[in-house]
């Protein structure tokens, strides 16, 4: 098997920063206690969790008790949506949820699941630029709307949504507002007051911490039916022994990301623009998917007319370059991306797309090498397709 030499799939996951790993290590060995145990080793683990909660709360501008640790973005999204829905059902208070057509499946499938139980949902379509219009959300509001869920930044095309405006709108109507901020964490501000959110999902492995840990911010007073039953962890809100090393790692990684955010973003932006400009200048009939300005500093999503995206990815992999055709969670599915269809691409255009997502350790040389391989690959595949067409 060949090796990945150039990793351009940071929206799928990121490597653990060595500084994060170092902070985590003691909690696997010397300080392995269960935070619920009353003796010293347990108390040490409890203290580590309490500190992590306080450190994260400073970045989110919230109170530490408004943070619920989870197993990642998927669990946080499920908890936010199902928790709000079931509480309202139990208390006879409305039945309608608004979300968008291009959410991550953790949100979309949670809402679709609730529809099986009689909840009703409106899936607002983003514009062709990959941005949801506040007016379209407002037009979907009904007297029985209980929750609006709109992602902060899209995981496939990187477009940034007007979260603060949607939050203000939701609150004007007395509706709860959830945002899936999984892709935004690290690059965009996470101040929950300025974002006007009641619920916000994060996943540690997207910002150089390990997989399998995340959090849900829950604004004080937000009514939820907690979904994980068992012990009294997380103040009776999320049962299960806490992932102590993971939680410590997440807090450390988040602090590093926000301490270094300006430099990281400037670096990413320069690389992203080099990649986008290089592709559009060097490869004919290539189009950038999603708004060029309102997008994450590390996201490039492009369609190459007449070429199959998966085939491009296989060729890139043969050159040691890792990229993806969209969400890692749907890899292997032959369905075209629901995100690209939602912004108006045809199934054929959607299938001709690839996503390249950059990280803090990528270099200009890596971008230039990727451009060379990409240009050569697309040109060769197009030549092959036209030769096959002529032979038919
Ligand atoms: N939401 C978004 C926008 C994502 O990009 C992802 C992961 O790709 C998730 C949720 C799921 O997070 P996790 O992998 O931690 O379950």
mmCIF file of C-alpha atoms and ligand atoms in Angstrom:
data_model
loop_
_atom_site.group_PDB
_atom_site.id
_atom_site.type_symbol
_atom_site.label_atom_id
_atom_site.label_comp_id
_atom_site.label_asym_id
_atom_site.label_seq_id
_atom_site.Cartn_x
_atom_site.Cartn_y
_atom_site.Cartn_z
ATOM 1 C CA UNK A 1 0.000 0.000 0.000
ATOM 2 C CA UNK A 2 1.309 3.471 -0.809
ATOM 3 C CA UNK A 3 1.550 6.170 1.870
ATOM 4 C CA UNK A 4 -0.372 9.384 2.259
ATOM 5 C CA UNK A 5 2.225 12.091 1.818
ATOM 6 C CA UNK A 6 0.024 15.105 1.315
ATOM 7 C CA UNK A 7 -3.032 15.146 3.547
ATOM 8 C CA UNK A 8 -5.807 17.399 2.229
ATOM 9 C CA UNK A 9 -8.809 16.005 4.066
ATOM 10 C CA UNK A 10 -8.852 17.989 7.302
ATOM 11 C CA UNK A 11 -12.648 18.322 7.177
ATOM 12 C CA UNK A 12 -12.800 14.531 7.626
ATOM 13 C CA UNK A 13 -10.406 14.507 10.548
ATOM 14 C CA UNK A 14 -7.119 15.989 11.768
ATOM 15 C CA UNK A 15 -4.031 14.481 13.366
ATOM 16 C CA UNK A 16 -3.672 14.955 17.117
ATOM 17 C CA UNK A 17 -1.305 17.875 17.840
ATOM 18 C CA UNK A 18 1.713 16.560 19.812
ATOM 19 C CA UNK A 19 1.056 19.236 22.470
ATOM 20 C CA UNK A 20 -2.477 17.882 22.845
ATOM 21 C CA UNK A 21 -1.241 14.318 23.119
ATOM 22 C CA UNK A 22 1.235 15.352 25.778
ATOM 23 C CA UNK A 23 -1.531 16.941 27.851
ATOM 24 C CA UNK A 24 -3.630 13.787 27.539
ATOM 25 C CA UNK A 25 -1.004 11.151 28.314
ATOM 26 C CA UNK A 26 -1.051 11.284 32.149
ATOM 27 C CA UNK A 27 -4.782 10.520 32.125
ATOM 28 C CA UNK A 28 -4.205 7.146 30.469
ATOM 29 C CA UNK A 29 -1.668 5.986 33.044
ATOM 30 C CA UNK A 30 -0.835 7.610 36.403
ATOM 31 C CA UNK A 31 -4.102 9.559 36.621
ATOM 32 C CA UNK A 32 -6.435 6.880 35.345
ATOM 33 C CA UNK A 33 -9.100 7.214 38.058
ATOM 34 C CA UNK A 34 -12.820 7.217 37.419
ATOM 35 C CA UNK A 35 -14.041 10.786 37.975
ATOM 36 C CA UNK A 36 -17.039 9.451 39.888
ATOM 37 C CA UNK A 37 -14.833 7.717 42.499
ATOM 38 C CA UNK A 38 -14.468 9.515 45.814
ATOM 39 C CA UNK A 39 -10.816 8.651 46.586
ATOM 40 C CA UNK A 40 -7.833 10.751 45.495
ATOM 41 C CA UNK A 41 -7.335 9.218 42.026
ATOM 42 C CA UNK A 42 -10.992 9.805 41.210
ATOM 43 C CA UNK A 43 -10.856 13.342 42.535
ATOM 44 C CA UNK A 44 -7.827 14.075 40.329
ATOM 45 C CA UNK A 45 -9.732 12.939 37.251
ATOM 46 C CA UNK A 46 -12.765 14.974 38.316
ATOM 47 C CA UNK A 47 -10.552 18.045 38.732
ATOM 48 C CA UNK A 48 -9.153 17.562 35.216
ATOM 49 C CA UNK A 49 -12.685 17.484 33.788
ATOM 50 C CA UNK A 50 -13.757 20.527 35.789
ATOM 51 C CA UNK A 51 -10.718 22.444 34.590
ATOM 52 C CA UNK A 52 -11.313 21.404 30.991
ATOM 53 C CA UNK A 53 -14.927 22.560 31.241
ATOM 54 C CA UNK A 54 -13.848 25.949 32.593
ATOM 55 C CA UNK A 55 -11.164 26.339 29.908
ATOM 56 C CA UNK A 56 -13.632 25.567 27.131
ATOM 57 C CA UNK A 57 -16.285 27.838 28.672
ATOM 58 C CA UNK A 58 -13.868 30.781 28.376
ATOM 59 C CA UNK A 59 -13.611 30.217 24.622
ATOM 60 C CA UNK A 60 -17.366 29.765 24.168
ATOM 61 C CA UNK A 61 -18.122 32.730 26.487
ATOM 62 C CA UNK A 62 -20.504 30.591 28.475
ATOM 63 C CA UNK A 63 -20.773 29.160 31.960
ATOM 64 C CA UNK A 64 -18.941 25.892 32.550
ATOM 65 C CA UNK A 65 -22.160 24.116 33.538
ATOM 66 C CA UNK A 66 -23.656 24.910 30.132
ATOM 67 C CA UNK A 67 -21.220 22.425 28.550
ATOM 68 C CA UNK A 68 -22.174 18.755 28.238
ATOM 69 C CA UNK A 69 -19.380 16.424 27.144
ATOM 70 C CA UNK A 70 -20.366 13.832 24.545
ATOM 71 C CA UNK A 71 -18.769 11.273 22.259
ATOM 72 C CA UNK A 72 -18.556 13.707 19.321
ATOM 73 C CA UNK A 73 -20.461 15.753 16.787
ATOM 74 C CA UNK A 74 -22.952 13.050 15.885
ATOM 75 C CA UNK A 75 -24.054 12.509 19.471
ATOM 76 C CA UNK A 76 -24.239 16.251 20.136
ATOM 77 C CA UNK A 77 -26.470 16.810 17.094
ATOM 78 C CA UNK A 78 -28.710 13.864 18.007
ATOM 79 C CA UNK A 79 -28.991 15.083 21.584
ATOM 80 C CA UNK A 80 -29.813 18.664 20.618
ATOM 81 C CA UNK A 81 -32.493 17.758 18.092
ATOM 82 C CA UNK A 82 -34.105 14.727 19.690
ATOM 83 C CA UNK A 83 -33.731 16.188 23.187
ATOM 84 C CA UNK A 84 -35.619 19.372 22.269
ATOM 85 C CA UNK A 85 -38.215 17.506 20.215
ATOM 86 C CA UNK A 86 -39.053 14.927 22.884
ATOM 87 C CA UNK A 87 -39.242 17.498 25.672
ATOM 88 C CA UNK A 88 -41.749 19.488 23.664
ATOM 89 C CA UNK A 89 -43.756 16.368 22.829
ATOM 90 C CA UNK A 90 -43.860 15.395 26.502
ATOM 91 C CA UNK A 91 -45.047 18.855 27.423
ATOM 92 C CA UNK A 92 -47.466 19.238 24.503
ATOM 93 C CA UNK A 93 -45.700 22.300 23.133
ATOM 94 C CA UNK A 94 -45.373 22.270 19.338
ATOM 95 C CA UNK A 95 -44.230 19.840 16.753
ATOM 96 C CA UNK A 96 -42.366 21.545 13.935
ATOM 97 C CA UNK A 97 -38.625 21.696 13.234
ATOM 98 C CA UNK A 98 -36.819 23.849 10.668
ATOM 99 C CA UNK A 99 -33.472 22.790 9.300
ATOM 100 C CA UNK A 100 -31.697 23.019 5.956
ATOM 101 C CA UNK A 101 -31.389 20.604 3.069
ATOM 102 C CA UNK A 102 -27.594 20.532 3.266
ATOM 103 C CA UNK A 103 -26.944 19.709 6.910
ATOM 104 C CA UNK A 104 -24.643 16.890 7.941
ATOM 105 C CA UNK A 105 -26.476 13.561 8.151
ATOM 106 C CA UNK A 106 -26.176 13.661 11.952
ATOM 107 C CA UNK A 107 -28.760 16.470 11.820
ATOM 108 C CA UNK A 108 -30.722 15.420 8.729
ATOM 109 C CA UNK A 109 -31.204 11.826 9.804
ATOM 110 C CA UNK A 110 -32.134 12.872 13.353
ATOM 111 C CA UNK A 111 -34.879 15.109 11.973
ATOM 112 C CA UNK A 112 -36.029 12.406 9.540
ATOM 113 C CA UNK A 113 -36.156 9.937 12.435
ATOM 114 C CA UNK A 114 -38.419 12.318 14.369
ATOM 115 C CA UNK A 115 -40.720 12.592 11.357
ATOM 116 C CA UNK A 116 -41.467 8.880 11.777
ATOM 117 C CA UNK A 117 -42.967 9.792 15.157
ATOM 118 C CA UNK A 118 -45.238 12.494 13.805
ATOM 119 C CA UNK A 119 -42.964 15.517 14.123
ATOM 120 C CA UNK A 120 -43.058 17.781 11.087
ATOM 121 C CA UNK A 121 -40.031 19.318 9.401
ATOM 122 C CA UNK A 122 -39.180 21.959 6.815
ATOM 123 C CA UNK A 123 -35.858 21.586 4.981
ATOM 124 C CA UNK A 124 -34.882 25.056 3.765
ATOM 125 C CA UNK A 125 -32.734 25.065 0.631
ATOM 126 C CA UNK A 126 -29.580 27.158 0.530
ATOM 127 C CA UNK A 127 -29.006 29.488 -2.418
ATOM 128 C CA UNK A 128 -26.796 28.419 -5.361
ATOM 129 C CA UNK A 129 -23.915 30.088 -3.477
ATOM 130 C CA UNK A 130 -24.326 27.606 -0.613
ATOM 131 C CA UNK A 131 -25.694 30.171 1.820
ATOM 132 C CA UNK A 132 -29.046 29.952 3.558
ATOM 133 C CA UNK A 133 -31.177 33.099 3.410
ATOM 134 C CA UNK A 134 -32.545 34.414 6.709
ATOM 135 C CA UNK A 135 -35.821 35.339 4.896
ATOM 136 C CA UNK A 136 -36.255 31.734 3.806
ATOM 137 C CA UNK A 137 -35.888 30.558 7.398
ATOM 138 C CA UNK A 138 -38.405 33.200 8.511
ATOM 139 C CA UNK A 139 -40.868 32.101 5.817
ATOM 140 C CA UNK A 140 -40.709 28.544 7.174
ATOM 141 C CA UNK A 141 -41.639 29.542 10.752
ATOM 142 C CA UNK A 142 -45.027 28.291 11.975
ATOM 143 C CA UNK A 143 -46.865 28.826 15.249
ATOM 144 C CA UNK A 144 -45.865 25.291 16.305
ATOM 145 C CA UNK A 145 -42.141 25.613 15.394
ATOM 146 C CA UNK A 146 -40.003 24.503 18.359
ATOM 147 C CA UNK A 147 -36.484 24.395 16.933
ATOM 148 C CA UNK A 148 -34.361 25.817 14.133
ATOM 149 C CA UNK A 149 -31.117 23.967 13.348
ATOM 150 C CA UNK A 150 -28.688 25.501 10.852
ATOM 151 C CA UNK A 151 -25.030 24.541 10.528
ATOM 152 C CA UNK A 152 -22.371 27.212 11.102
ATOM 153 C CA UNK A 153 -20.226 26.126 8.133
ATOM 154 C CA UNK A 154 -20.988 23.413 5.630
ATOM 155 C CA UNK A 155 -18.724 20.366 5.777
ATOM 156 C CA UNK A 156 -18.554 19.806 2.016
ATOM 157 C CA UNK A 157 -18.421 23.271 0.477
ATOM 158 C CA UNK A 158 -17.252 25.238 3.517
ATOM 159 C CA UNK A 159 -19.816 28.016 3.145
ATOM 160 C CA UNK A 160 -20.423 30.081 6.280
ATOM 161 C CA UNK A 161 -24.024 30.651 7.326
ATOM 162 C CA UNK A 162 -25.502 33.840 8.866
ATOM 163 C CA UNK A 163 -25.818 32.180 12.264
ATOM 164 C CA UNK A 164 -26.126 35.304 14.435
ATOM 165 C CA UNK A 165 -28.917 36.685 12.229
ATOM 166 C CA UNK A 166 -30.799 33.385 12.266
ATOM 167 C CA UNK A 167 -30.309 33.176 16.037
ATOM 168 C CA UNK A 168 -31.778 36.651 16.515
ATOM 169 C CA UNK A 169 -34.699 35.746 14.282
ATOM 170 C CA UNK A 170 -35.352 32.511 16.201
ATOM 171 C CA UNK A 171 -35.341 34.338 19.504
ATOM 172 C CA UNK A 172 -37.666 37.045 18.207
ATOM 173 C CA UNK A 173 -40.176 34.258 17.606
ATOM 174 C CA UNK A 174 -39.357 32.459 20.888
ATOM 175 C CA UNK A 175 -37.903 29.452 19.052
ATOM 176 C CA UNK A 176 -34.829 27.505 20.173
ATOM 177 C CA UNK A 177 -31.783 27.678 17.904
ATOM 178 C CA UNK A 178 -29.175 24.948 17.414
ATOM 179 C CA UNK A 179 -26.063 25.175 15.285
ATOM 180 C CA UNK A 180 -23.757 22.357 14.243
ATOM 181 C CA UNK A 181 -20.423 24.174 14.586
ATOM 182 C CA UNK A 182 -18.315 21.068 13.974
ATOM 183 C CA UNK A 183 -16.604 22.458 10.868
ATOM 184 C CA UNK A 184 -16.383 26.026 12.136
ATOM 185 C CA UNK A 185 -14.475 25.235 15.321
ATOM 186 C CA UNK A 186 -10.917 26.472 15.226
ATOM 187 C CA UNK A 187 -11.335 28.932 12.380
ATOM 188 C CA UNK A 188 -14.494 30.937 13.232
ATOM 189 C CA UNK A 189 -15.472 32.719 16.471
ATOM 190 C CA UNK A 190 -17.389 30.509 18.911
ATOM 191 C CA UNK A 191 -18.849 33.166 21.226
ATOM 192 C CA UNK A 192 -22.311 31.771 21.955
ATOM 193 C CA UNK A 193 -23.632 35.187 23.019
ATOM 194 C CA UNK A 194 -22.704 36.824 19.736
ATOM 195 C CA UNK A 195 -23.978 33.846 17.786
ATOM 196 C CA UNK A 196 -27.347 33.931 19.593
ATOM 197 C CA UNK A 197 -27.435 30.148 19.892
ATOM 198 C CA UNK A 198 -29.124 27.989 22.525
ATOM 199 C CA UNK A 199 -27.382 24.787 21.483
ATOM 200 C CA UNK A 200 -24.044 24.299 19.708
ATOM 201 C CA UNK A 201 -22.295 21.054 18.710
ATOM 202 C CA UNK A 202 -18.528 20.555 18.564
ATOM 203 C CA UNK A 203 -16.319 17.576 17.743
ATOM 204 C CA UNK A 204 -12.720 17.430 18.973
ATOM 205 C CA UNK A 205 -11.194 15.496 16.080
ATOM 206 C CA UNK A 206 -11.762 18.381 13.680
ATOM 207 C CA UNK A 207 -9.336 20.621 15.586
ATOM 208 C CA UNK A 208 -6.305 18.434 16.301
ATOM 209 C CA UNK A 209 -7.709 16.500 19.258
ATOM 210 C CA UNK A 210 -8.728 12.829 19.252
ATOM 211 C CA UNK A 211 -11.787 11.180 17.746
ATOM 212 C CA UNK A 212 -14.696 10.087 19.923
ATOM 213 C CA UNK A 213 -15.100 13.196 22.070
ATOM 214 C CA UNK A 214 -17.149 16.349 21.630
ATOM 215 C CA UNK A 215 -19.571 18.604 23.424
ATOM 216 C CA UNK A 216 -22.973 20.184 23.302
ATOM 217 C CA UNK A 217 -23.323 23.710 24.620
ATOM 218 C CA UNK A 218 -26.762 24.019 26.218
ATOM 219 C CA UNK A 219 -27.832 27.527 27.223
ATOM 220 C CA UNK A 220 -29.055 27.641 30.791
ATOM 221 C CA UNK A 221 -32.816 27.093 30.951
ATOM 222 C CA UNK A 222 -33.034 25.251 27.608
ATOM 223 C CA UNK A 223 -35.447 22.373 27.984
ATOM 224 C CA UNK A 224 -34.178 19.016 26.738
ATOM 225 C CA UNK A 225 -35.086 15.417 27.371
ATOM 226 C CA UNK A 226 -31.660 13.871 27.971
ATOM 227 C CA UNK A 227 -31.044 10.944 25.686
ATOM 228 C CA UNK A 228 -28.394 8.860 27.415
ATOM 229 C CA UNK A 229 -29.637 7.113 30.552
ATOM 230 C CA UNK A 230 -27.576 5.502 33.276
ATOM 231 C CA UNK A 231 -25.286 7.059 35.884
ATOM 232 C CA UNK A 232 -25.380 10.618 37.146
ATOM 233 C CA UNK A 233 -22.426 11.934 35.113
ATOM 234 C CA UNK A 234 -22.560 15.404 33.556
ATOM 235 C CA UNK A 235 -25.022 16.488 36.272
ATOM 236 C CA UNK A 236 -27.520 13.798 35.262
ATOM 237 C CA UNK A 237 -27.577 14.996 31.677
ATOM 238 C CA UNK A 238 -25.387 12.498 29.864
ATOM 239 C CA UNK A 239 -24.760 9.157 31.517
ATOM 240 C CA UNK A 240 -21.553 7.204 30.972
ATOM 241 C CA UNK A 241 -18.033 7.345 32.404
ATOM 242 C CA UNK A 242 -16.341 10.415 31.000
ATOM 243 C CA UNK A 243 -13.563 10.184 28.418
ATOM 244 C CA UNK A 244 -11.082 11.990 30.666
ATOM 245 C CA UNK A 245 -8.033 12.029 28.341
ATOM 246 C CA UNK A 246 -10.259 12.997 25.409
ATOM 247 C CA UNK A 247 -11.877 15.852 27.324
ATOM 248 C CA UNK A 248 -8.474 17.174 28.463
ATOM 249 C CA UNK A 249 -7.226 16.873 24.874
ATOM 250 C CA UNK A 250 -10.254 18.723 23.511
ATOM 251 C CA UNK A 251 -9.773 21.626 25.958
ATOM 252 C CA UNK A 252 -6.066 21.875 25.128
ATOM 253 C CA UNK A 253 -6.673 21.736 21.380
ATOM 254 C CA UNK A 254 -9.402 24.357 21.525
ATOM 255 C CA UNK A 255 -7.183 26.709 23.517
ATOM 256 C CA UNK A 256 -4.343 26.245 21.054
ATOM 257 C CA UNK A 257 -6.660 26.773 18.087
ATOM 258 C CA UNK A 258 -7.951 30.091 19.454
ATOM 259 C CA UNK A 259 -4.550 31.276 20.682
ATOM 260 C CA UNK A 260 -3.080 30.608 17.228
ATOM 261 C CA UNK A 261 -6.193 31.358 15.191
ATOM 262 C CA UNK A 262 -4.979 34.475 13.401
ATOM 263 C CA UNK A 263 -1.743 32.924 12.139
ATOM 264 C CA UNK A 264 -3.409 29.638 11.262
ATOM 265 C CA UNK A 265 -6.206 31.363 9.348
ATOM 266 C CA UNK A 266 -3.803 33.617 7.437
ATOM 267 C CA UNK A 267 -1.741 30.571 6.466
ATOM 268 C CA UNK A 268 -4.812 28.570 5.430
ATOM 269 C CA UNK A 269 -6.281 31.441 3.460
ATOM 270 C CA UNK A 270 -3.088 31.921 1.446
ATOM 271 C CA UNK A 271 -2.897 28.195 0.665
ATOM 272 C CA UNK A 272 -6.598 27.965 -0.150
ATOM 273 C CA UNK A 273 -6.460 30.873 -2.573
ATOM 274 C CA UNK A 274 -3.308 29.495 -4.193
ATOM 275 C CA UNK A 275 -5.107 26.202 -4.730
ATOM 276 C CA UNK A 276 -8.360 27.733 -6.007
ATOM 277 C CA UNK A 277 -6.582 30.166 -8.355
ATOM 278 C CA UNK A 278 -4.248 27.430 -9.584
ATOM 279 C CA UNK A 279 -7.134 25.084 -10.386
ATOM 280 C CA UNK A 280 -9.267 27.715 -12.115
ATOM 281 C CA UNK A 281 -6.332 29.062 -14.143
ATOM 282 C CA UNK A 282 -4.754 25.776 -15.123
ATOM 283 C CA UNK A 283 -7.678 23.394 -15.593
ATOM 284 C CA UNK A 284 -10.409 24.311 -18.103
ATOM 285 C CA UNK A 285 -14.072 23.731 -17.233
ATOM 286 C CA UNK A 286 -13.444 23.618 -13.531
ATOM 287 C CA UNK A 287 -15.883 25.368 -11.189
ATOM 288 C CA UNK A 288 -15.652 26.273 -7.543
ATOM 289 C CA UNK A 289 -18.680 25.097 -5.557
ATOM 290 C CA UNK A 290 -19.964 27.476 -2.905
ATOM 291 C CA UNK A 291 -19.363 31.175 -2.399
ATOM 292 C CA UNK A 292 -15.736 32.177 -2.787
ATOM 293 C CA UNK A 293 -15.694 34.733 0.055
ATOM 294 C CA UNK A 294 -18.135 33.398 2.649
ATOM 295 C CA UNK A 295 -16.242 30.120 3.032
ATOM 296 C CA UNK A 296 -13.946 28.496 5.535
ATOM 297 C CA UNK A 297 -10.289 29.429 5.040
ATOM 298 C CA UNK A 298 -9.404 25.777 4.471
ATOM 299 C CA UNK A 299 -12.082 24.548 2.056
ATOM 300 C CA UNK A 300 -11.831 23.989 -1.695
ATOM 301 C CA UNK A 301 -14.648 22.120 -3.456
ATOM 302 C CA UNK A 302 -14.431 21.927 -7.230
ATOM 303 C CA UNK A 303 -16.199 20.187 -10.118
ATOM 304 C CA UNK A 304 -14.311 19.096 -13.221
ATOM 305 C CA UNK A 305 -16.774 18.794 -16.087
ATOM 306 C CA UNK A 306 -16.947 15.348 -17.639
ATOM 307 C CA UNK A 307 -14.614 13.655 -15.142
ATOM 308 C CA UNK A 308 -15.659 11.299 -12.360
ATOM 309 C CA UNK A 309 -14.639 12.664 -8.944
ATOM 310 C CA UNK A 310 -13.986 9.229 -7.442
ATOM 311 C CA UNK A 311 -11.587 8.418 -10.289
ATOM 312 C CA UNK A 312 -9.695 11.659 -9.648
ATOM 313 C CA UNK A 313 -9.423 10.731 -5.973
ATOM 314 C CA UNK A 314 -8.024 7.282 -6.794
ATOM 315 C CA UNK A 315 -5.412 8.910 -8.999
ATOM 316 C CA UNK A 316 -4.519 11.440 -6.313
ATOM 317 C CA UNK A 317 -4.181 8.595 -3.818
ATOM 318 C CA UNK A 318 -1.774 6.802 -6.153
ATOM 319 C CA UNK A 319 0.377 9.937 -5.895
ATOM 320 C CA UNK A 320 0.095 9.932 -2.100
ATOM 321 C CA UNK A 321 -2.444 12.757 -1.956
ATOM 322 C CA UNK A 322 -5.475 12.324 0.289
ATOM 323 C CA UNK A 323 -8.669 14.212 -0.574
ATOM 324 C CA UNK A 324 -12.339 13.313 -0.622
ATOM 325 C CA UNK A 325 -15.493 13.576 -2.654
ATOM 326 C CA UNK A 326 -17.504 15.077 0.174
ATOM 327 C CA UNK A 327 -18.452 13.815 3.579
ATOM 328 C CA UNK A 328 -16.257 10.979 4.858
ATOM 329 C CA UNK A 329 -19.335 9.445 6.445
ATOM 330 C CA UNK A 330 -20.928 8.753 3.060
ATOM 331 C CA UNK A 331 -17.825 7.497 1.304
ATOM 332 C CA UNK A 332 -18.639 4.392 -0.669
ATOM 333 C CA UNK A 333 -22.172 5.530 -1.367
ATOM 334 C CA UNK A 334 -22.914 5.941 -5.063
ATOM 335 C CA UNK A 335 -25.470 8.660 -4.420
ATOM 336 C CA UNK A 336 -24.355 12.126 -5.496
ATOM 337 C CA UNK A 337 -23.772 14.532 -2.615
ATOM 338 C CA UNK A 338 -27.019 15.909 -1.133
ATOM 339 C CA UNK A 339 -25.128 19.155 -0.449
ATOM 340 C CA UNK A 340 -24.167 19.706 -4.082
ATOM 341 C CA UNK A 341 -27.661 18.772 -5.266
ATOM 342 C CA UNK A 342 -29.126 21.217 -2.728
ATOM 343 C CA UNK A 343 -27.145 24.109 -4.241
ATOM 344 C CA UNK A 344 -28.425 23.208 -7.693
ATOM 345 C CA UNK A 345 -25.740 21.018 -9.272
ATOM 346 C CA UNK A 346 -26.944 18.207 -11.527
ATOM 347 C CA UNK A 347 -26.181 14.652 -10.337
ATOM 348 C CA UNK A 348 -23.495 14.512 -13.044
ATOM 349 C CA UNK A 349 -21.853 17.733 -11.888
ATOM 350 C CA UNK A 350 -22.052 16.538 -8.293
ATOM 351 C CA UNK A 351 -20.296 13.292 -9.221
ATOM 352 C CA UNK A 352 -17.504 15.250 -10.877
ATOM 353 C CA UNK A 353 -16.616 17.096 -7.675
ATOM 354 C CA UNK A 354 -13.871 16.730 -5.127
ATOM 355 C CA UNK A 355 -13.183 18.373 -1.775
ATOM 356 C CA UNK A 356 -9.706 19.423 -0.674
ATOM 357 C CA UNK A 357 -9.520 20.684 2.906
ATOM 358 C CA UNK A 358 -6.301 22.168 4.213
ATOM 359 C CA UNK A 359 -4.667 22.041 7.616
ATOM 360 C CA UNK A 360 -2.273 24.141 9.655
ATOM 361 C CA UNK A 361 0.738 22.028 8.672
ATOM 362 C CA UNK A 362 0.227 22.002 4.890
ATOM 363 C CA UNK A 363 2.812 23.864 2.838
ATOM 364 C CA UNK A 364 2.960 25.840 -0.410
ATOM 365 C CA UNK A 365 5.064 23.067 -1.932
ATOM 366 C CA UNK A 366 2.313 20.569 -1.169
ATOM 367 C CA UNK A 367 -0.256 22.793 -2.859
ATOM 368 C CA UNK A 368 1.946 23.179 -5.945
ATOM 369 C CA UNK A 369 2.538 19.438 -6.139
ATOM 370 C CA UNK A 370 -1.224 18.826 -5.811
ATOM 371 C CA UNK A 371 -1.913 21.294 -8.624
ATOM 372 C CA UNK A 372 0.551 19.482 -10.903
ATOM 373 C CA UNK A 373 -0.978 16.082 -10.178
ATOM 374 C CA UNK A 374 -4.518 17.377 -10.475
ATOM 375 C CA UNK A 375 -3.876 19.072 -13.828
ATOM 376 C CA UNK A 376 -2.178 15.995 -15.236
ATOM 377 C CA UNK A 377 -4.910 13.668 -13.932
ATOM 378 C CA UNK A 378 -7.897 15.662 -15.163
ATOM 379 C CA UNK A 379 -6.301 16.209 -18.576
ATOM 380 C CA UNK A 380 -5.486 12.493 -18.926
ATOM 381 C CA UNK A 381 -8.940 11.339 -17.782
ATOM 382 C CA UNK A 382 -10.650 13.747 -20.176
ATOM 383 C CA UNK A 383 -8.489 12.535 -23.059
ATOM 384 C CA UNK A 384 -9.351 8.954 -22.170
ATOM 385 C CA UNK A 385 -13.075 9.735 -22.082
ATOM 386 C CA UNK A 386 -13.037 11.417 -25.478
ATOM 387 C CA UNK A 387 -10.969 8.563 -26.980
ATOM 388 C CA UNK A 388 -13.536 6.090 -25.615
ATOM 389 C CA UNK A 389 -16.392 8.182 -27.024
ATOM 390 C CA UNK A 390 -14.738 8.224 -30.467
ATOM 391 C CA UNK A 391 -14.199 4.438 -30.380
ATOM 392 C CA UNK A 392 -17.904 3.838 -29.705
HETATM 393 N N1 LIG B 1 -21.400 17.634 11.774
HETATM 394 C C1 LIG B 1 -20.564 18.025 10.814
HETATM 395 C C2 LIG B 1 -20.786 19.302 10.085
HETATM 396 C C3 LIG B 1 -19.465 17.215 10.486
HETATM 397 O O1 LIG B 1 -18.630 17.599 9.505
HETATM 398 C C4 LIG B 1 -19.271 16.001 11.194
HETATM 399 C C5 LIG B 1 -18.164 15.092 10.836
HETATM 400 O O2 LIG B 1 -17.700 15.051 9.724
HETATM 401 C C6 LIG B 1 -20.177 15.655 12.207
HETATM 402 C C7 LIG B 1 -21.228 16.498 12.465
HETATM 403 C C8 LIG B 1 -20.023 14.404 12.978
HETATM 404 O O3 LIG B 1 -19.023 14.515 13.949
HETATM 405 P P1 LIG B 1 -18.348 13.204 14.579
HETATM 406 O O4 LIG B 1 -17.449 12.639 13.543
HETATM 407 O O5 LIG B 1 -17.605 13.716 15.773
HETATM 408 O O6 LIG B 1 -19.451 12.294 14.985
#
